[in-house]
Amino acid sequence: DAMVIQNPRYQVTQFGKPVTLSCSQTLNHNVMYWYQQKSSQAPKLLFHYYDKDFNNEADTPDNFQSRRPNTSFCFLDIRSPGLGDAAMYLCATSRDLGGPQHFGDGTRLSIL
Amino acid sequence: TQLLEQSPQFLSIQEGENLTVYCNSSSVFSSLQWYRQEPGEGPVLLVTVVTGGEVKKLKRLTFQFGDARKDSSLHITAAQPGDTGLYLCAGATGSEKLVFGKGTKLTVNP
């Protein structure tokens, strides 16, 4: 049974058109993460939530925002997608910071 | 800033060969995790090592944590095409978030 679910699996949007990616978890983990991954590279952490506390990475562009309305759900909002934002976006959870992470299967975002 | 240097970055071998992937740092980690990511999927945790000198085996995969807890290796014996994927090491320092290596893209040719 999938424990970290990302929707949609594939998303196509237009240059500059806002898009929202979603992630849900059934693990009741405290921490939820969003990563950006480009072809054959390691995932790059954008931000994470520890419970309701939001933690942004220093080099994450302002164009990327996140919301965590409850324990189970977390959203990634890209306000004005550029061509360089085309990538796989991975959501992950862990019980605590530093603990093993459980990843979803990702959303592949394409920008037209 | 803690860094994990992972090598090699790319590895293409024939079925049946052995291989080793290395993960090195100047920092001490409380634990180190290895993940495998297959194309089109998210990374999946393979193992966590926590004790210096620890060796864990997962079928044909052998994971070792260095005595000083600064480095780790993954050895695959008799690689199979199903082992193809991106292998990621990630280090944890207590209550801090994980630090990921850049990954090793392994291709095992039949």
PDB file of C-alpha atoms in Angstrom:
ATOM      1  CA  ASP A   1       0.000   0.000   0.000  1.00  0.00           C
ATOM      2  CA  ALA A   2       1.356   3.401  -1.002  1.00  0.00           C
ATOM      3  CA  MET A   3       2.213   5.422   2.098  1.00  0.00           C
ATOM      4  CA  VAL A   4       3.268   8.657   0.423  1.00  0.00           C
ATOM      5  CA  ILE A   5       1.024   9.557  -2.466  1.00  0.00           C
ATOM      6  CA  GLN A   6       1.707  12.301  -4.945  1.00  0.00           C
ATOM      7  CA  ASN A   7      -0.785  13.705  -7.389  1.00  0.00           C
ATOM      8  CA  PRO A   8      -0.738  14.062 -10.243  1.00  0.00           C
ATOM      9  CA  ARG A   9       2.052  11.806 -11.566  1.00  0.00           C
ATOM     10  CA  TYR A  10       2.438  14.048 -14.588  1.00  0.00           C
ATOM     11  CA  GLN A  11       1.610  17.735 -14.793  1.00  0.00           C
ATOM     12  CA  VAL A  12       1.872  20.006 -17.782  1.00  0.00           C
ATOM     13  CA  THR A  13       1.516  23.742 -17.343  1.00  0.00           C
ATOM     14  CA  GLN A  14       2.190  26.848 -19.331  1.00  0.00           C
ATOM     15  CA  PHE A  15       5.060  29.232 -18.765  1.00  0.00           C
ATOM     16  CA  GLY A  16       4.001  31.607 -15.985  1.00  0.00           C
ATOM     17  CA  LYS A  17       0.786  29.760 -15.081  1.00  0.00           C
ATOM     18  CA  PRO A  18       0.582  28.845 -11.374  1.00  0.00           C
ATOM     19  CA  VAL A  19       0.570  25.166 -10.570  1.00  0.00           C
ATOM     20  CA  THR A  20       0.034  23.173  -7.370  1.00  0.00           C
ATOM     21  CA  LEU A  21       1.382  19.707  -6.650  1.00  0.00           C
ATOM     22  CA  SER A  22      -0.011  17.649  -3.803  1.00  0.00           C
ATOM     23  CA  CYS A  23       1.309  15.052  -1.412  1.00  0.00           C
ATOM     24  CA  SER A  24      -0.464  12.983   1.207  1.00  0.00           C
ATOM     25  CA  GLN A  25       0.844  10.479   3.740  1.00  0.00           C
ATOM     26  CA  THR A  26      -0.657   7.702   5.811  1.00  0.00           C
ATOM     27  CA  LEU A  27       2.381   7.316   8.080  1.00  0.00           C
ATOM     28  CA  ASN A  28       1.503  10.122  10.512  1.00  0.00           C
ATOM     29  CA  HIS A  29       5.088  11.352  10.248  1.00  0.00           C
ATOM     30  CA  ASN A  30       6.085  14.685  11.712  1.00  0.00           C
ATOM     31  CA  VAL A  31       8.259  15.848   8.849  1.00  0.00           C
ATOM     32  CA  MET A  32       7.310  16.380   5.221  1.00  0.00           C
ATOM     33  CA  TYR A  33       9.809  17.412   2.560  1.00  0.00           C
ATOM     34  CA  TRP A  34       9.699  18.697  -0.992  1.00  0.00           C
ATOM     35  CA  TYR A  35      12.578  17.972  -3.336  1.00  0.00           C
ATOM     36  CA  GLN A  36      13.319  18.981  -6.908  1.00  0.00           C
ATOM     37  CA  GLN A  37      15.139  16.412  -9.020  1.00  0.00           C
ATOM     38  CA  LYS A  38      16.518  16.948 -12.495  1.00  0.00           C
ATOM     39  CA  SER A  39      17.648  14.209 -14.832  1.00  0.00           C
ATOM     40  CA  SER A  40      20.023  11.682 -13.196  1.00  0.00           C
ATOM     41  CA  GLN A  41      20.856  14.091 -10.391  1.00  0.00           C
ATOM     42  CA  ALA A  42      20.327  13.738  -6.682  1.00  0.00           C
ATOM     43  CA  PRO A  43      17.179  15.277  -5.221  1.00  0.00           C
ATOM     44  CA  LYS A  44      17.595  18.899  -4.124  1.00  0.00           C
ATOM     45  CA  LEU A  45      15.748  19.872  -0.963  1.00  0.00           C
ATOM     46  CA  LEU A  46      13.454  22.885  -1.416  1.00  0.00           C
ATOM     47  CA  PHE A  47      11.903  23.041   2.064  1.00  0.00           C
ATOM     48  CA  HIS A  48      10.459  20.953   4.808  1.00  0.00           C
ATOM     49  CA  TYR A  49       7.807  21.128   7.508  1.00  0.00           C
ATOM     50  CA  TYR A  50       8.386  19.811  10.992  1.00  0.00           C
ATOM     51  CA  ASP A  51       4.781  19.589  12.107  1.00  0.00           C
ATOM     52  CA  LYS A  52       3.565  23.128  11.367  1.00  0.00           C
ATOM     53  CA  ASP A  53       7.003  24.735  11.369  1.00  0.00           C
ATOM     54  CA  PHE A  54       8.104  25.684   7.875  1.00  0.00           C
ATOM     55  CA  ASN A  55      11.830  25.564   7.003  1.00  0.00           C
ATOM     56  CA  ASN A  56      12.977  27.020   3.710  1.00  0.00           C
ATOM     57  CA  GLU A  57      16.348  26.181   2.161  1.00  0.00           C
ATOM     58  CA  ALA A  58      18.452  29.297   1.612  1.00  0.00           C
ATOM     59  CA  ASP A  59      18.702  28.814  -2.139  1.00  0.00           C
ATOM     60  CA  THR A  60      15.062  27.969  -2.814  1.00  0.00           C
ATOM     61  CA  PRO A  61      13.593  30.599  -5.164  1.00  0.00           C
ATOM     62  CA  ASP A  62      10.713  32.738  -3.899  1.00  0.00           C
ATOM     63  CA  ASN A  63       8.680  31.328  -6.772  1.00  0.00           C
ATOM     64  CA  PHE A  64       8.280  28.136  -4.734  1.00  0.00           C
ATOM     65  CA  GLN A  65       5.875  28.089  -1.800  1.00  0.00           C
ATOM     66  CA  SER A  66       4.415  25.353   0.352  1.00  0.00           C
ATOM     67  CA  ARG A  67       1.408  24.720   2.557  1.00  0.00           C
ATOM     68  CA  ARG A  68       0.726  22.033   5.105  1.00  0.00           C
ATOM     69  CA  PRO A  69      -2.894  22.358   6.231  1.00  0.00           C
ATOM     70  CA  ASN A  70      -2.758  19.216   8.384  1.00  0.00           C
ATOM     71  CA  THR A  71      -0.480  16.308   9.253  1.00  0.00           C
ATOM     72  CA  SER A  72      -1.434  14.273   6.220  1.00  0.00           C
ATOM     73  CA  PHE A  73      -1.230  16.781   3.388  1.00  0.00           C
ATOM     74  CA  CYS A  74       1.410  19.067   1.973  1.00  0.00           C
ATOM     75  CA  PHE A  75       1.290  21.180  -1.172  1.00  0.00           C
ATOM     76  CA  LEU A  76       3.940  22.689  -3.412  1.00  0.00           C
ATOM     77  CA  ASP A  77       2.891  25.877  -5.190  1.00  0.00           C
ATOM     78  CA  ILE A  78       4.908  27.260  -8.068  1.00  0.00           C
ATOM     79  CA  ARG A  79       3.656  30.766  -8.604  1.00  0.00           C
ATOM     80  CA  SER A  80       5.112  31.539 -12.024  1.00  0.00           C
ATOM     81  CA  PRO A  81       6.769  28.477 -13.522  1.00  0.00           C
ATOM     82  CA  GLY A  82       9.713  29.039 -15.804  1.00  0.00           C
ATOM     83  CA  LEU A  83      11.266  26.617 -18.256  1.00  0.00           C
ATOM     84  CA  GLY A  84      13.986  25.871 -15.723  1.00  0.00           C
ATOM     85  CA  ASP A  85      11.409  24.559 -13.274  1.00  0.00           C
ATOM     86  CA  ALA A  86      10.673  21.522 -15.419  1.00  0.00           C
ATOM     87  CA  ALA A  87      11.721  18.610 -13.225  1.00  0.00           C
ATOM     88  CA  MET A  88      10.566  15.717 -11.084  1.00  0.00           C
ATOM     89  CA  TYR A  89       9.193  16.917  -7.744  1.00  0.00           C
ATOM     90  CA  LEU A  90       9.456  14.443  -4.911  1.00  0.00           C
ATOM     91  CA  CYS A  91       7.636  14.504  -1.606  1.00  0.00           C
ATOM     92  CA  ALA A  92       9.054  12.586   1.338  1.00  0.00           C
ATOM     93  CA  THR A  93       8.227  12.065   4.993  1.00  0.00           C
ATOM     94  CA  SER A  94      10.129  11.018   8.070  1.00  0.00           C
ATOM     95  CA  ARG A  95       9.184  10.530  11.696  1.00  0.00           C
ATOM     96  CA  ASP A  96      11.920  12.907  12.795  1.00  0.00           C
ATOM     97  CA  LEU A  97      14.620  14.996  11.153  1.00  0.00           C
ATOM     98  CA  GLY A  98      17.538  12.789  10.160  1.00  0.00           C
ATOM     99  CA  GLY A  99      15.412   9.677  10.147  1.00  0.00           C
ATOM    100  CA  PRO A 100      14.833   7.418   7.159  1.00  0.00           C
ATOM    101  CA  GLN A 101      12.701   9.097   4.553  1.00  0.00           C
ATOM    102  CA  HIS A 102       9.772   7.604   2.689  1.00  0.00           C
ATOM    103  CA  PHE A 103       9.379   9.026  -0.778  1.00  0.00           C
ATOM    104  CA  GLY A 104       6.412   9.271  -3.072  1.00  0.00           C
ATOM    105  CA  ASP A 105       6.796   8.372  -6.724  1.00  0.00           C
ATOM    106  CA  GLY A 106       7.005  12.022  -7.701  1.00  0.00           C
ATOM    107  CA  THR A 107       5.238  14.415 -10.039  1.00  0.00           C
ATOM    108  CA  ARG A 108       6.950  15.076 -13.341  1.00  0.00           C
ATOM    109  CA  LEU A 109       6.321  18.700 -14.263  1.00  0.00           C
ATOM    110  CA  SER A 110       6.591  19.921 -17.828  1.00  0.00           C
ATOM    111  CA  ILE A 111       6.447  23.571 -18.851  1.00  0.00           C
ATOM    112  CA  LEU A 112       5.168  24.590 -22.275  1.00  0.00           C
TER     113      LEU A 112
ATOM    114  CA  THR B   1      28.261  22.824   5.487  1.00  0.00           C
ATOM    115  CA  GLN B   2      28.442  19.053   5.528  1.00  0.00           C
ATOM    116  CA  LEU B   3      29.191  17.388   2.236  1.00  0.00           C
ATOM    117  CA  LEU B   4      28.940  13.791   1.132  1.00  0.00           C
ATOM    118  CA  GLU B   5      31.155  12.941  -1.816  1.00  0.00           C
ATOM    119  CA  GLN B   6      29.807   9.976  -3.715  1.00  0.00           C
ATOM    120  CA  SER B   7      31.772   8.090  -6.361  1.00  0.00           C
ATOM    121  CA  PRO B   8      31.704   7.093  -9.070  1.00  0.00           C
ATOM    122  CA  GLN B   9      29.024   9.337 -10.521  1.00  0.00           C
ATOM    123  CA  PHE B  10      28.296   6.932 -13.377  1.00  0.00           C
ATOM    124  CA  LEU B  11      28.966   3.215 -13.653  1.00  0.00           C
ATOM    125  CA  SER B  12      28.124   0.909 -16.550  1.00  0.00           C
ATOM    126  CA  ILE B  13      28.944  -2.766 -16.151  1.00  0.00           C
ATOM    127  CA  GLN B  14      28.041  -6.172 -17.520  1.00  0.00           C
ATOM    128  CA  GLU B  15      25.727  -8.587 -15.770  1.00  0.00           C
ATOM    129  CA  GLY B  16      27.652 -10.753 -13.322  1.00  0.00           C
ATOM    130  CA  GLU B  17      30.335  -8.202 -12.469  1.00  0.00           C
ATOM    131  CA  ASN B  18      30.960  -6.847  -8.991  1.00  0.00           C
ATOM    132  CA  LEU B  19      31.017  -3.170  -8.108  1.00  0.00           C
ATOM    133  CA  THR B  20      31.563  -0.812  -5.196  1.00  0.00           C
ATOM    134  CA  VAL B  21      30.115   2.643  -4.646  1.00  0.00           C
ATOM    135  CA  TYR B  22      31.744   4.983  -2.144  1.00  0.00           C
ATOM    136  CA  CYS B  23      30.404   7.743   0.021  1.00  0.00           C
ATOM    137  CA  ASN B  24      32.942   9.947   1.845  1.00  0.00           C
ATOM    138  CA  SER B  25      32.834  12.965   4.090  1.00  0.00           C
ATOM    139  CA  SER B  26      34.995  14.942   6.474  1.00  0.00           C
ATOM    140  CA  SER B  27      32.023  15.077   8.841  1.00  0.00           C
ATOM    141  CA  VAL B  28      30.940  12.495  11.358  1.00  0.00           C
ATOM    142  CA  PHE B  29      27.421  11.164  10.925  1.00  0.00           C
ATOM    143  CA  SER B  30      25.217   9.538  13.516  1.00  0.00           C
ATOM    144  CA  SER B  31      23.819   7.299  10.807  1.00  0.00           C
ATOM    145  CA  LEU B  32      24.037   6.802   7.099  1.00  0.00           C
ATOM    146  CA  GLN B  33      21.318   5.650   4.755  1.00  0.00           C
ATOM    147  CA  TRP B  34      21.429   4.180   1.267  1.00  0.00           C
ATOM    148  CA  TYR B  35      18.591   4.567  -1.198  1.00  0.00           C
ATOM    149  CA  ARG B  36      17.938   3.188  -4.665  1.00  0.00           C
ATOM    150  CA  GLN B  37      15.838   5.030  -7.187  1.00  0.00           C
ATOM    151  CA  GLU B  38      14.540   3.333 -10.306  1.00  0.00           C
ATOM    152  CA  PRO B  39      13.524   5.382 -13.351  1.00  0.00           C
ATOM    153  CA  GLY B  40      10.161   7.092 -12.892  1.00  0.00           C
ATOM    154  CA  GLU B  41       9.918   6.263  -9.198  1.00  0.00           C
ATOM    155  CA  GLY B  42      10.906   7.805  -5.896  1.00  0.00           C
ATOM    156  CA  PRO B  43      13.979   6.677  -3.924  1.00  0.00           C
ATOM    157  CA  VAL B  44      13.488   3.638  -1.729  1.00  0.00           C
ATOM    158  CA  LEU B  45      15.424   3.101   1.480  1.00  0.00           C
ATOM    159  CA  LEU B  46      17.747   0.081   1.294  1.00  0.00           C
ATOM    160  CA  VAL B  47      19.498   0.214   4.639  1.00  0.00           C
ATOM    161  CA  THR B  48      20.492   2.391   7.574  1.00  0.00           C
ATOM    162  CA  VAL B  49      23.860   1.920   9.283  1.00  0.00           C
ATOM    163  CA  VAL B  50      24.452   3.495  12.666  1.00  0.00           C
ATOM    164  CA  THR B  51      27.508   1.933  14.300  1.00  0.00           C
ATOM    165  CA  GLY B  52      31.109   2.585  13.236  1.00  0.00           C
ATOM    166  CA  GLY B  53      32.458  -0.495  11.476  1.00  0.00           C
ATOM    167  CA  GLU B  54      28.998  -1.927  10.976  1.00  0.00           C
ATOM    168  CA  VAL B  55      28.428  -4.244   8.023  1.00  0.00           C
ATOM    169  CA  LYS B  56      24.947  -5.082   6.768  1.00  0.00           C
ATOM    170  CA  LYS B  57      24.033  -7.494   4.020  1.00  0.00           C
ATOM    171  CA  LEU B  58      20.929  -7.424   1.880  1.00  0.00           C
ATOM    172  CA  LYS B  59      21.129 -10.425  -0.454  1.00  0.00           C
ATOM    173  CA  ARG B  60      23.878  -9.488  -2.948  1.00  0.00           C
ATOM    174  CA  LEU B  61      24.336  -6.002  -1.467  1.00  0.00           C
ATOM    175  CA  THR B  62      26.856  -5.368   1.325  1.00  0.00           C
ATOM    176  CA  PHE B  63      26.883  -2.037   3.143  1.00  0.00           C
ATOM    177  CA  GLN B  64      29.705  -0.900   5.381  1.00  0.00           C
ATOM    178  CA  PHE B  65      29.947   2.097   7.703  1.00  0.00           C
ATOM    179  CA  GLY B  66      33.471   3.325   8.368  1.00  0.00           C
ATOM    180  CA  ASP B  67      34.966   3.029  11.838  1.00  0.00           C
ATOM    181  CA  ALA B  68      35.000   6.805  12.224  1.00  0.00           C
ATOM    182  CA  ARG B  69      31.450   7.125  10.839  1.00  0.00           C
ATOM    183  CA  LYS B  70      32.646   9.472   8.086  1.00  0.00           C
ATOM    184  CA  ASP B  71      32.367   7.137   5.123  1.00  0.00           C
ATOM    185  CA  SER B  72      30.399   4.228   3.760  1.00  0.00           C
ATOM    186  CA  SER B  73      30.485   1.805   0.881  1.00  0.00           C
ATOM    187  CA  LEU B  74      27.987  -0.285  -1.020  1.00  0.00           C
ATOM    188  CA  HIS B  75      29.260  -3.438  -2.699  1.00  0.00           C
ATOM    189  CA  ILE B  76      27.133  -5.386  -5.149  1.00  0.00           C
ATOM    190  CA  THR B  77      28.126  -8.929  -6.024  1.00  0.00           C
ATOM    191  CA  ALA B  78      27.177 -10.461  -9.371  1.00  0.00           C
ATOM    192  CA  ALA B  79      25.183  -7.455 -10.537  1.00  0.00           C
ATOM    193  CA  GLN B  80      21.944  -8.036 -12.412  1.00  0.00           C
ATOM    194  CA  PRO B  81      20.005  -5.775 -14.790  1.00  0.00           C
ATOM    195  CA  GLY B  82      17.426  -5.313 -12.035  1.00  0.00           C
ATOM    196  CA  ASP B  83      20.091  -3.525  -9.981  1.00  0.00           C
ATOM    197  CA  THR B  84      20.071  -0.665 -12.486  1.00  0.00           C
ATOM    198  CA  GLY B  85      19.173   2.642 -10.875  1.00  0.00           C
ATOM    199  CA  LEU B  86      20.396   5.716  -9.056  1.00  0.00           C
ATOM    200  CA  TYR B  87      22.043   4.912  -5.722  1.00  0.00           C
ATOM    201  CA  LEU B  88      22.032   7.663  -3.140  1.00  0.00           C
ATOM    202  CA  CYS B  89      23.786   7.840   0.196  1.00  0.00           C
ATOM    203  CA  ALA B  90      22.502  10.211   2.858  1.00  0.00           C
ATOM    204  CA  GLY B  91      24.043  11.123   6.196  1.00  0.00           C
ATOM    205  CA  ALA B  92      22.271  12.166   9.352  1.00  0.00           C
ATOM    206  CA  THR B  93      23.712  14.183  12.218  1.00  0.00           C
ATOM    207  CA  GLY B  94      21.427  13.789  15.185  1.00  0.00           C
ATOM    208  CA  SER B  95      18.428  16.056  14.856  1.00  0.00           C
ATOM    209  CA  GLU B  96      19.514  17.703  11.608  1.00  0.00           C
ATOM    210  CA  LYS B  97      18.017  16.957   8.248  1.00  0.00           C
ATOM    211  CA  LEU B  98      19.704  14.465   5.926  1.00  0.00           C
ATOM    212  CA  VAL B  99      22.615  15.406   3.681  1.00  0.00           C
ATOM    213  CA  PHE B 100      22.458  13.583   0.356  1.00  0.00           C
ATOM    214  CA  GLY B 101      25.347  12.616  -1.886  1.00  0.00           C
ATOM    215  CA  LYS B 102      25.115  13.427  -5.598  1.00  0.00           C
ATOM    216  CA  GLY B 103      24.264   9.835  -6.476  1.00  0.00           C
ATOM    217  CA  THR B 104      25.725   7.038  -8.566  1.00  0.00           C
ATOM    218  CA  LYS B 105      23.877   6.103 -11.713  1.00  0.00           C
ATOM    219  CA  LEU B 106      24.383   2.369 -12.220  1.00  0.00           C
ATOM    220  CA  THR B 107      23.586   0.589 -15.476  1.00  0.00           C
ATOM    221  CA  VAL B 108      23.887  -3.189 -15.595  1.00  0.00           C
ATOM    222  CA  ASN B 109      23.856  -4.484 -19.140  1.00  0.00           C
ATOM    223  CA  PRO B 110      22.525  -7.983 -19.879  1.00  0.00           C
TER     224      PRO B 110
END
